[in-house]
Every structure is written in C-alpha cells, then in structure tokens.
Amino acid sequence: MSKILDGKIVAQHMKADMIERIDQLKMRGITPKMLIIRVGEREDDLSYEKGILKNCKALGINAEVEALSADANAETLKAVLRAANIDDRVHGIMLFRPLPPQINQEEIIKLIHPGKDIDCMSPDNLVHVFEGGSKSFVPCTAQAAVEVLKFYEVPIQGAKVAVVGRSLVVGKPLAMLLLDEHATVQICHSKTKDMATVTSNADVVIAAVGKAKFMDAGYFRKDAVVIDVGINVDELGRICGDVDFEAVADHVQAITPAVGGVGAVTTTVLLNNVVLACERMNP
Ligand code: NAP
C-alpha cells in the first residue's frame, strides 16, 4: 500500500502555528478579520463558506459574510468591495467565483486591494507569482499542494514534476511555485500528446484535470509521489479525485486521498493568508 499523504495532519500543523500568531495579535488588541463576498447561493459556495466560518470560529478569526442576491449588479458589488478595501477592520477579502453573467469578473477582480487579496485573484498578485520569489499571496489550492509536499518532506529541488492542468487557479501557479522550489516542471494539458510518457517519467505528479478518476496506474512510476488536487463526484455520487485512487494506491510510493487530501489544506491556507494580511497591516 502506498503512503497516504494526509492533508488533515498538514492542516493541524499549520493551525497550531496560526493560533500562536493570532494570540500575539490579540495581545495587541487586534483580531484578524475576513470578509466573504458571495453573489447568489450556489451550493458549492455555501458549502465552502460553511467550512470557512467553522474554521474561523475555531481559530478565533472574525468572519463576516456579505451575501448579495444572484441578480445583483456590478455597481452593488463594486460598492461592497470599495467599502471593504478601506475598512481597517477587514484584513482579508474573499470573493466567490464564478460571478453571475451580468457581472464582468475581469473588471471586478482588479478592484480588490492587493494587500487584502487572500485568494490571489487580483492581477497584481498573480503577476508576482509568475515573477517568482514572491512575497504576495498565491492561489490557495496551489499553495496547499506545496504545503503537503513540504510537510511530508518530498524532495522538490531538482525533482522532475509533472503538473497536469494549466488553469490560472491551480495548474499554472502551482507550476510556478514548484519552479521557485527548483523543480524541473513539465505542464500537461488537454492537447498534450502521449501524456502517460511524460507523467510516468516524473518523480512527482500533480493531477489538476477536473475529470473524475481520469488517471489510472498506467500514468505513474512505482516510486512516484502523487498529489491529487481534483474534487469530483463519481457515478455513485461519491467525492473522488482526478486520480483513480483504488487503482493507483498500491502502485505508487505516496498519494493524497480525494477527501482529506489537498482540499483539507486549502481552507487553512486561505485563513493563514488572513492572519498574514493582518500581520502585514500591523507590523
Ligand atoms: P479547469 O479550469 O477545468 O482546468 C482543467 C485543466 O485540465 C485544463 O488545463 C485542461 O487543459 C486540463 N485537461 C482537461 N482534460 C484533459 C485531458 N484529457 N488531458 C490532460 N489535461 C486535461 O480546472 P481547475 O479549476 O484547474 O481544477 C482542477 C481540479 O482541481 C478540479 O477537479 C477541481 O474541482 C479541483 N480543485 C480543487 C481544489 C481544492 O481545494 N482541492 C480547489 C480548486 C479546484 P486545457 O487547458 O487544454 O483545457
């Protein structure tokens, strides 16, 4: 059986450090606060929001939700964002995406104060990720995958890493973060020819495809470390990854599960960014 890279343990470890930093801030009379902005009531947004609020409460981070109706217009959303940008009590802003079609997302994300952009939506922060050596925020899922690799001391420097997926939210920023850690990175996508040859040559394979159980054992070397970012629903309505866990778990060195894997770390990275934003605003 492969070693299971348990994201819950990584999250616990990060939270222990965060609790100490939050205590330090509170001793100075400062409580980190995040504002969640939601337009509409998409089921997956509500579920993510519930998880964030529960974690904020447990850690002692203040959280507020600004819920706009699904037919809200861009001007209403802009007014909420502008108010949050100048509110000193708000340290981190998170906006659920995708936005409804009547609102131009590209225009909105440019308005978020880069110092409060805890989910790395603004082009200002994203540019730093691609420049490398960044001290800005990075997209939370990409950072979560790196946190898992680091916690389990998976060698990254000099390693051959294949990232499957090139979205701006996961694949591309993750490839840049790994490049920053001195990995040799190959990025695969839907037009990649003979992808199994690329991935089965890699020491570490990151799956961010968005297709249930897409990668079977034929994609991996026996000593590969597999990080499955995917969150999908299988034909039986169960949560599954982009990797066919049952088919792969006996064939590789180590693997993250779909439940309790990278996803378990993503929310913690987001909340860590709230604390970080608060620390930066109150040096
Ligand atoms: P996305 O925007 O749909 O991107 C999917 C990527 O996979 C694209 O770059 C696409 O290539 C590539 N792809 C699609 N079919 C392929 C194929 N047959 N062979 C090779 N590559 C293929 O998805 P995403 O937002 O990056 O999310 C990826 C996964 O991560 C999803 O399962 C999502 O649910 C999950 N996710 C997890 C978390 C978490 O916290 N764990 C957070 C966010 C997302 P092209 O560019 O050529 O189309």
GROMACS .gro file of C-alpha atoms and ligand atoms in nm:
model
  331
    1MET     CA    1   0.000   0.000   0.000
    2SER     CA    2   0.128   0.349  -0.082
    3LYS     CA    3   0.190   0.601   0.194
    4ILE     CA    4  -0.116   0.823   0.239
    5LEU     CA    5  -0.033   1.193   0.249
    6ASP     CA    6  -0.296   1.309   0.496
    7GLY     CA    7  -0.395   1.673   0.440
    8LYS     CA    8  -0.575   1.691   0.775
    9ILE     CA    9  -0.244   1.645   0.958
   10VAL     CA   10  -0.081   1.916   0.746
   11ALA     CA   11  -0.373   2.150   0.826
   12GLN     CA   12  -0.349   2.076   1.202
   13HIS     CA   13   0.021   2.156   1.199
   14MET     CA   14  -0.041   2.487   1.019
   15LYS     CA   15  -0.326   2.575   1.255
   16ALA     CA   16  -0.109   2.527   1.563
   17ASP     CA   17   0.131   2.790   1.428
   18MET     CA   18  -0.158   3.021   1.332
   19ILE     CA   19  -0.314   3.005   1.680
   20GLU     CA   20   0.011   3.134   1.831
   21ARG     CA   21   0.027   3.420   1.580
   22ILE     CA   22  -0.341   3.510   1.634
   23ASP     CA   23  -0.277   3.517   2.013
   24GLN     CA   24   0.014   3.755   1.956
   25LEU     CA   25  -0.212   3.988   1.755
   26LYS     CA   26  -0.492   3.968   2.012
   27MET     CA   27  -0.250   4.064   2.289
   28ARG     CA   28  -0.206   4.388   2.091
   29GLY     CA   29  -0.584   4.431   2.069
   30ILE     CA   30  -0.603   4.322   1.704
   31THR     CA   31  -0.828   4.043   1.576
   32PRO     CA   32  -0.780   3.920   1.218
   33LYS     CA   33  -1.097   3.955   1.016
   34MET     CA   34  -1.205   3.829   0.677
   35LEU     CA   35  -1.496   3.936   0.463
   36ILE     CA   36  -1.655   3.674   0.240
   37ILE     CA   37  -1.847   3.820  -0.052
   38ARG     CA   38  -2.097   3.587  -0.215
   39VAL     CA   39  -2.325   3.668  -0.508
   40GLY     CA   40  -2.613   3.419  -0.522
   41GLU     CA   41  -2.645   3.088  -0.339
   42ARG     CA   42  -2.454   2.823  -0.534
   43GLU     CA   43  -2.444   2.501  -0.339
   44ASP     CA   44  -2.065   2.456  -0.355
   45ASP     CA   45  -2.009   2.820  -0.246
   46LEU     CA   46  -2.239   2.770   0.054
   47SER     CA   47  -2.060   2.450   0.149
   48TYR     CA   48  -1.712   2.612   0.121
   49GLU     CA   49  -1.842   2.915   0.316
   50LYS     CA   50  -1.970   2.689   0.595
   51GLY     CA   51  -1.627   2.525   0.624
   52ILE     CA   52  -1.451   2.863   0.630
   53LEU     CA   53  -1.682   3.003   0.901
   54LYS     CA   54  -1.639   2.691   1.117
   55ASN     CA   55  -1.260   2.711   1.089
   56CYS     CA   56  -1.258   3.088   1.157
   57LYS     CA   57  -1.458   3.033   1.475
   58ALA     CA   58  -1.225   2.757   1.593
   59LEU     CA   59  -0.916   2.970   1.530
   60GLY     CA   60  -1.052   3.300   1.667
   61ILE     CA   61  -1.062   3.483   1.333
   62ASN     CA   62  -1.356   3.719   1.284
   63ALA     CA   63  -1.556   3.645   0.971
   64GLU     CA   64  -1.843   3.827   0.806
   65VAL     CA   65  -2.044   3.731   0.501
   66GLU     CA   66  -2.175   3.990   0.258
   67ALA     CA   67  -2.437   3.797   0.063
   68LEU     CA   68  -2.574   3.964  -0.249
   69SER     CA   69  -2.866   3.831  -0.448
   70ALA     CA   70  -2.792   3.636  -0.767
   71ASP     CA   71  -2.927   3.923  -0.977
   72ALA     CA   72  -2.713   4.190  -0.805
   73ASN     CA   73  -2.549   4.430  -1.049
   74ALA     CA   74  -2.182   4.517  -1.084
   75GLU     CA   75  -2.224   4.858  -0.920
   76THR     CA   76  -2.358   4.700  -0.599
   77LEU     CA   77  -2.067   4.457  -0.586
   78LYS     CA   78  -1.814   4.733  -0.659
   79ALA     CA   79  -1.957   4.940  -0.371
   80VAL     CA   80  -1.917   4.643  -0.130
   81LEU     CA   81  -1.559   4.588  -0.247
   82ARG     CA   82  -1.462   4.955  -0.220
   83ALA     CA   83  -1.600   4.972   0.134
   84ALA     CA   84  -1.409   4.655   0.234
   85ASN     CA   85  -1.088   4.789   0.076
   86ILE     CA   86  -1.087   5.096   0.301
   87ASP     CA   87  -1.224   4.928   0.617
   88ASP     CA   88  -0.926   4.892   0.854
   89ARG     CA   89  -1.102   4.616   1.047
   90VAL     CA   90  -1.111   4.393   0.736
   91HIS     CA   91  -0.776   4.227   0.665
   92GLY     CA   92  -0.873   3.968   0.404
   93ILE     CA   93  -1.135   3.967   0.129
   94MET     CA   94  -1.261   3.655  -0.042
   95LEU     CA   95  -1.499   3.668  -0.336
   96PHE     CA   96  -1.668   3.354  -0.461
   97ARG     CA   97  -1.625   3.286  -0.831
   98PRO     CA   98  -1.757   3.242  -1.091
   99LEU     CA   99  -1.969   3.554  -1.072
  100PRO     CA  100  -2.311   3.559  -1.241
  101PRO     CA  101  -2.304   3.652  -1.613
  102GLN     CA  102  -2.433   4.011  -1.566
  103ILE     CA  103  -2.109   4.098  -1.379
  104ASN     CA  104  -1.775   4.129  -1.558
  105GLN     CA  105  -1.541   3.922  -1.344
  106GLU     CA  106  -1.220   4.057  -1.501
  107GLU     CA  107  -1.324   4.411  -1.412
  108ILE     CA  108  -1.420   4.319  -1.053
  109ILE     CA  109  -1.107   4.126  -0.956
  110LYS     CA  110  -0.890   4.426  -1.050
  111LEU     CA  111  -1.066   4.626  -0.775
  112ILE     CA  112  -0.962   4.404  -0.482
  113HIS     CA  113  -0.697   4.566  -0.264
  114PRO     CA  114  -0.384   4.354  -0.333
  115GLY     CA  115  -0.292   4.357   0.039
  116LYS     CA  116  -0.631   4.204   0.128
  117ASP     CA  117  -0.646   3.965  -0.169
  118ILE     CA  118  -0.615   3.643   0.033
  119ASP     CA  119  -0.728   3.419  -0.255
  120CYS     CA  120  -0.485   3.578  -0.505
  121MET     CA  121  -0.747   3.691  -0.751
  122SER     CA  122  -0.608   4.031  -0.847
  123PRO     CA  123  -0.373   4.051  -1.147
  124ASP     CA  124  -0.130   4.246  -0.925
  125ASN     CA  125  -0.075   3.943  -0.701
  126LEU     CA  126  -0.088   3.684  -0.978
  127VAL     CA  127   0.189   3.865  -1.165
  128HIS     CA  128   0.415   3.828  -0.859
  129VAL     CA  129   0.355   3.450  -0.858
  130PHE     CA  130   0.482   3.433  -1.217
  131GLU     CA  131   0.776   3.663  -1.143
  132GLY     CA  132   0.893   3.416  -0.878
  133GLY     CA  133   1.037   3.466  -0.531
  134SER     CA  134   0.709   3.634  -0.447
  135LYS     CA  135   0.604   3.775  -0.117
  136SER     CA  136   0.247   3.828  -0.238
  137PHE     CA  137  -0.043   3.594  -0.178
  138VAL     CA  138  -0.062   3.287  -0.401
  139PRO     CA  139  -0.370   3.090  -0.509
  140CYS     CA  140  -0.470   2.879  -0.208
  141THR     CA  141  -0.504   2.539  -0.376
  142ALA     CA  142  -0.167   2.571  -0.546
  143GLN     CA  143  -0.008   2.669  -0.213
  144ALA     CA  144  -0.190   2.381  -0.038
  145ALA     CA  145  -0.033   2.126  -0.275
  146VAL     CA  146   0.312   2.270  -0.199
  147GLU     CA  147   0.241   2.262   0.177
  148VAL     CA  148   0.160   1.889   0.152
  149LEU     CA  149   0.486   1.816  -0.034
  150LYS     CA  150   0.691   2.018   0.215
  151PHE     CA  151   0.525   1.873   0.526
  152TYR     CA  152   0.597   1.517   0.409
  153GLU     CA  153   0.949   1.622   0.306
  154VAL     CA  154   0.908   1.511  -0.052
  155PRO     CA  155   1.225   1.624  -0.230
  156ILE     CA  156   1.134   1.901  -0.475
  157GLN     CA  157   1.467   2.061  -0.561
  158GLY     CA  158   1.593   1.900  -0.880
  159ALA     CA  159   1.293   1.664  -0.896
  160LYS     CA  160   1.103   1.600  -1.217
  161VAL     CA  161   0.748   1.721  -1.156
  162ALA     CA  162   0.459   1.682  -1.399
  163VAL     CA  163   0.162   1.915  -1.344
  164VAL     CA  164  -0.150   1.801  -1.529
  165GLY     CA  165  -0.372   2.105  -1.585
  166ARG     CA  166  -0.292   2.466  -1.675
  167SER     CA  167  -0.573   2.672  -1.521
  168LEU     CA  168  -0.487   3.011  -1.369
  169VAL     CA  169  -0.633   2.894  -1.037
  170VAL     CA  170  -0.438   2.571  -0.995
  171GLY     CA  171  -0.209   2.433  -1.268
  172LYS     CA  172  -0.014   2.740  -1.384
  173PRO     CA  173   0.052   2.900  -1.041
  174LEU     CA  174   0.141   2.560  -0.897
  175ALA     CA  175   0.394   2.503  -1.175
  176MET     CA  176   0.547   2.845  -1.094
  177LEU     CA  177   0.565   2.770  -0.721
  178LEU     CA  178   0.740   2.440  -0.791
  179LEU     CA  179   0.979   2.610  -1.031
  180ASP     CA  180   1.057   2.852  -0.748
  181GLU     CA  181   1.141   2.546  -0.536
  182HIS     CA  182   1.387   2.443  -0.812
  183ALA     CA  183   1.187   2.153  -0.953
  184THR     CA  184   1.208   2.070  -1.322
  185VAL     CA  185   0.847   2.119  -1.421
  186GLN     CA  186   0.650   1.990  -1.718
  187ILE     CA  187   0.294   2.110  -1.767
  188CYS     CA  188   0.043   1.881  -1.939
  189HIS     CA  189  -0.298   1.978  -2.075
  190SER     CA  190  -0.573   1.851  -2.299
  191LYS     CA  191  -0.356   1.879  -2.613
  192THR     CA  192  -0.052   1.703  -2.466
  193LYS     CA  193   0.047   1.405  -2.679
  194ASP     CA  194   0.120   1.074  -2.507
  195MET     CA  195   0.077   1.224  -2.161
  196ALA     CA  196   0.145   0.894  -1.983
  197THR     CA  197   0.505   0.905  -2.112
  198VAL     CA  198   0.553   1.247  -1.951
  199THR     CA  199   0.386   1.163  -1.619
  200SER     CA  200   0.541   0.817  -1.584
  201ASN     CA  201   0.884   0.979  -1.612
  202ALA     CA  202   0.812   1.219  -1.323
  203ASP     CA  203   0.914   1.185  -0.957
  204VAL     CA  204   0.609   1.386  -0.853
  205VAL     CA  205   0.280   1.409  -1.044
  206ILE     CA  206   0.016   1.670  -0.965
  207ALA     CA  207  -0.331   1.599  -1.104
  208ALA     CA  208  -0.547   1.910  -1.159
  209VAL     CA  209  -0.758   1.795  -1.451
  210GLY     CA  210  -1.115   1.822  -1.320
  211LYS     CA  211  -1.216   1.476  -1.451
  212ALA     CA  212  -1.326   1.201  -1.214
  213LYS     CA  213  -1.073   0.915  -1.178
  214PHE     CA  214  -0.907   1.026  -1.501
  215MET     CA  215  -0.557   0.892  -1.423
  216ASP     CA  216  -0.505   0.521  -1.361
  217ALA     CA  217  -0.190   0.331  -1.258
  218GLY     CA  218  -0.054   0.348  -1.614
  219TYR     CA  219   0.026   0.718  -1.564
  220PHE     CA  220   0.270   0.670  -1.276
  221ARG     CA  221   0.608   0.522  -1.192
  222LYS     CA  222   0.616   0.284  -0.894
  223ASP     CA  223   0.818   0.531  -0.686
  224ALA     CA  224   0.613   0.837  -0.783
  225VAL     CA  225   0.453   1.075  -0.534
  226VAL     CA  226   0.102   1.164  -0.649
  227ILE     CA  227  -0.078   1.482  -0.541
  228ASP     CA  228  -0.441   1.471  -0.647
  229VAL     CA  229  -0.596   1.816  -0.646
  230GLY     CA  230  -0.918   1.706  -0.814
  231ILE     CA  231  -1.254   1.717  -0.639
  232ASN     CA  232  -1.520   1.546  -0.846
  233VAL     CA  233  -1.827   1.332  -0.797
  234ASP     CA  234  -1.822   0.976  -0.931
  235GLU     CA  235  -2.104   0.778  -1.092
  236LEU     CA  236  -2.226   0.674  -0.744
  237GLY     CA  237  -2.238   1.034  -0.621
  238ARG     CA  238  -1.925   0.996  -0.406
  239ILE     CA  239  -1.643   1.252  -0.389
  240CYS     CA  240  -1.343   1.134  -0.589
  241GLY     CA  241  -1.023   1.281  -0.728
  242ASP     CA  242  -0.876   1.315  -1.076
  243VAL     CA  243  -0.675   1.003  -0.994
  244ASP     CA  244  -0.842   0.664  -0.965
  245PHE     CA  245  -0.736   0.617  -0.601
  246GLU     CA  246  -0.834   0.248  -0.571
  247ALA     CA  247  -0.647   0.161  -0.890
  248VAL     CA  248  -0.336   0.362  -0.804
  249ALA     CA  249  -0.291   0.342  -0.426
  250ASP     CA  250  -0.099   0.011  -0.440
  251HIS     CA  251   0.122   0.118  -0.729
  252VAL     CA  252   0.295   0.438  -0.619
  253GLN     CA  253   0.516   0.549  -0.332
  254ALA     CA  254   0.274   0.802  -0.184
  255ILE     CA  255  -0.061   0.961  -0.269
  256THR     CA  256  -0.311   1.214  -0.134
  257PRO     CA  257  -0.670   1.095  -0.091
  258ALA     CA  258  -0.952   1.292  -0.258
  259VAL     CA  259  -1.118   1.351   0.081
  260GLY     CA  260  -0.877   1.475   0.348
  261GLY     CA  261  -0.604   1.547   0.095
  262VAL     CA  262  -0.518   1.882  -0.067
  263GLY     CA  263  -0.872   2.014  -0.010
  264ALA     CA  264  -0.825   1.981   0.366
  265VAL     CA  265  -0.528   2.219   0.344
  266THR     CA  266  -0.680   2.475   0.104
  267THR     CA  267  -0.910   2.642   0.359
  268THR     CA  268  -0.625   2.653   0.611
  269VAL     CA  269  -0.402   2.830   0.356
  270LEU     CA  270  -0.682   3.083   0.297
  271LEU     CA  271  -0.713   3.154   0.671
  272ASN     CA  272  -0.337   3.166   0.708
  273ASN     CA  273  -0.345   3.441   0.445
  274VAL     CA  274  -0.595   3.638   0.659
  275VAL     CA  275  -0.352   3.619   0.952
  276LEU     CA  276  -0.062   3.711   0.723
  277ALA     CA  277  -0.253   4.010   0.581
  278CYS     CA  278  -0.335   4.124   0.935
  279GLU     CA  279   0.031   4.091   1.043
  280ARG     CA  280   0.146   4.288   0.737
  281MET     CA  281  -0.103   4.565   0.812
  282ASN     CA  282   0.004   4.576   1.177
  283PRO     CA  283   0.385   4.530   1.173
  284NAP     P1  284  -1.008   2.362  -1.502
  284NAP     O1  285  -1.003   2.510  -1.503
  284NAP     O2  286  -1.124   2.292  -1.565
  284NAP     O3  287  -0.874   2.312  -1.574
  284NAP     C1  288  -0.855   2.177  -1.604
  284NAP     C2  289  -0.722   2.159  -1.674
  284NAP     O4  290  -0.711   2.021  -1.705
  284NAP     C3  291  -0.711   2.238  -1.804
  284NAP     O5  292  -0.585   2.300  -1.813
  284NAP     C4  293  -0.726   2.131  -1.912
  284NAP     O6  294  -0.648   2.151  -2.028
  284NAP     C5  295  -0.674   2.008  -1.841
  284NAP     N1  296  -0.732   1.888  -1.902
  284NAP     C6  297  -0.862   1.865  -1.928
  284NAP     N2  298  -0.877   1.746  -1.988
  284NAP     C7  299  -0.752   1.695  -2.002
  284NAP     C8  300  -0.702   1.577  -2.058
  284NAP     N3  301  -0.781   1.486  -2.116
  284NAP     N4  302  -0.568   1.554  -2.054
  284NAP     C9  303  -0.486   1.646  -1.996
  284NAP     N5  304  -0.529   1.760  -1.942
  284NAP    C10  305  -0.660   1.785  -1.945
  284NAP     O7  306  -0.997   2.304  -1.355
  284NAP     P2  307  -0.927   2.368  -1.224
  284NAP     O8  308  -1.008   2.482  -1.174
  284NAP     O9  309  -0.782   2.389  -1.251
  284NAP    O10  310  -0.944   2.250  -1.122
  284NAP    C11  311  -0.880   2.125  -1.142
  284NAP    C12  312  -0.933   2.027  -1.039
  284NAP    O11  313  -0.899   2.075  -0.910
  284NAP    C13  314  -1.084   2.010  -1.039
  284NAP    O12  315  -1.115   1.875  -1.008
  284NAP    C14  316  -1.130   2.099  -0.925
  284NAP    O13  317  -1.251   2.053  -0.866
  284NAP    C15  318  -1.016   2.081  -0.829
  284NAP     N6  319  -0.999   2.189  -0.732
  284NAP    C16  320  -0.966   2.152  -0.608
  284NAP    C17  321  -0.945   2.246  -0.511
  284NAP    C18  322  -0.901   2.201  -0.374
  284NAP    O14  323  -0.903   2.279  -0.279
  284NAP     N7  324  -0.856   2.077  -0.361
  284NAP    C19  325  -0.961   2.383  -0.541
  284NAP    C20  326  -0.989   2.420  -0.673
  284NAP    C21  327  -1.009   2.320  -0.768
  284NAP     P3  328  -0.676   2.271  -2.133
  284NAP    O15  329  -0.617   2.393  -2.070
  284NAP    O16  330  -0.605   2.228  -2.256
  284NAP    O17  331  -0.825   2.279  -2.149
   0.00000   0.00000   0.00000
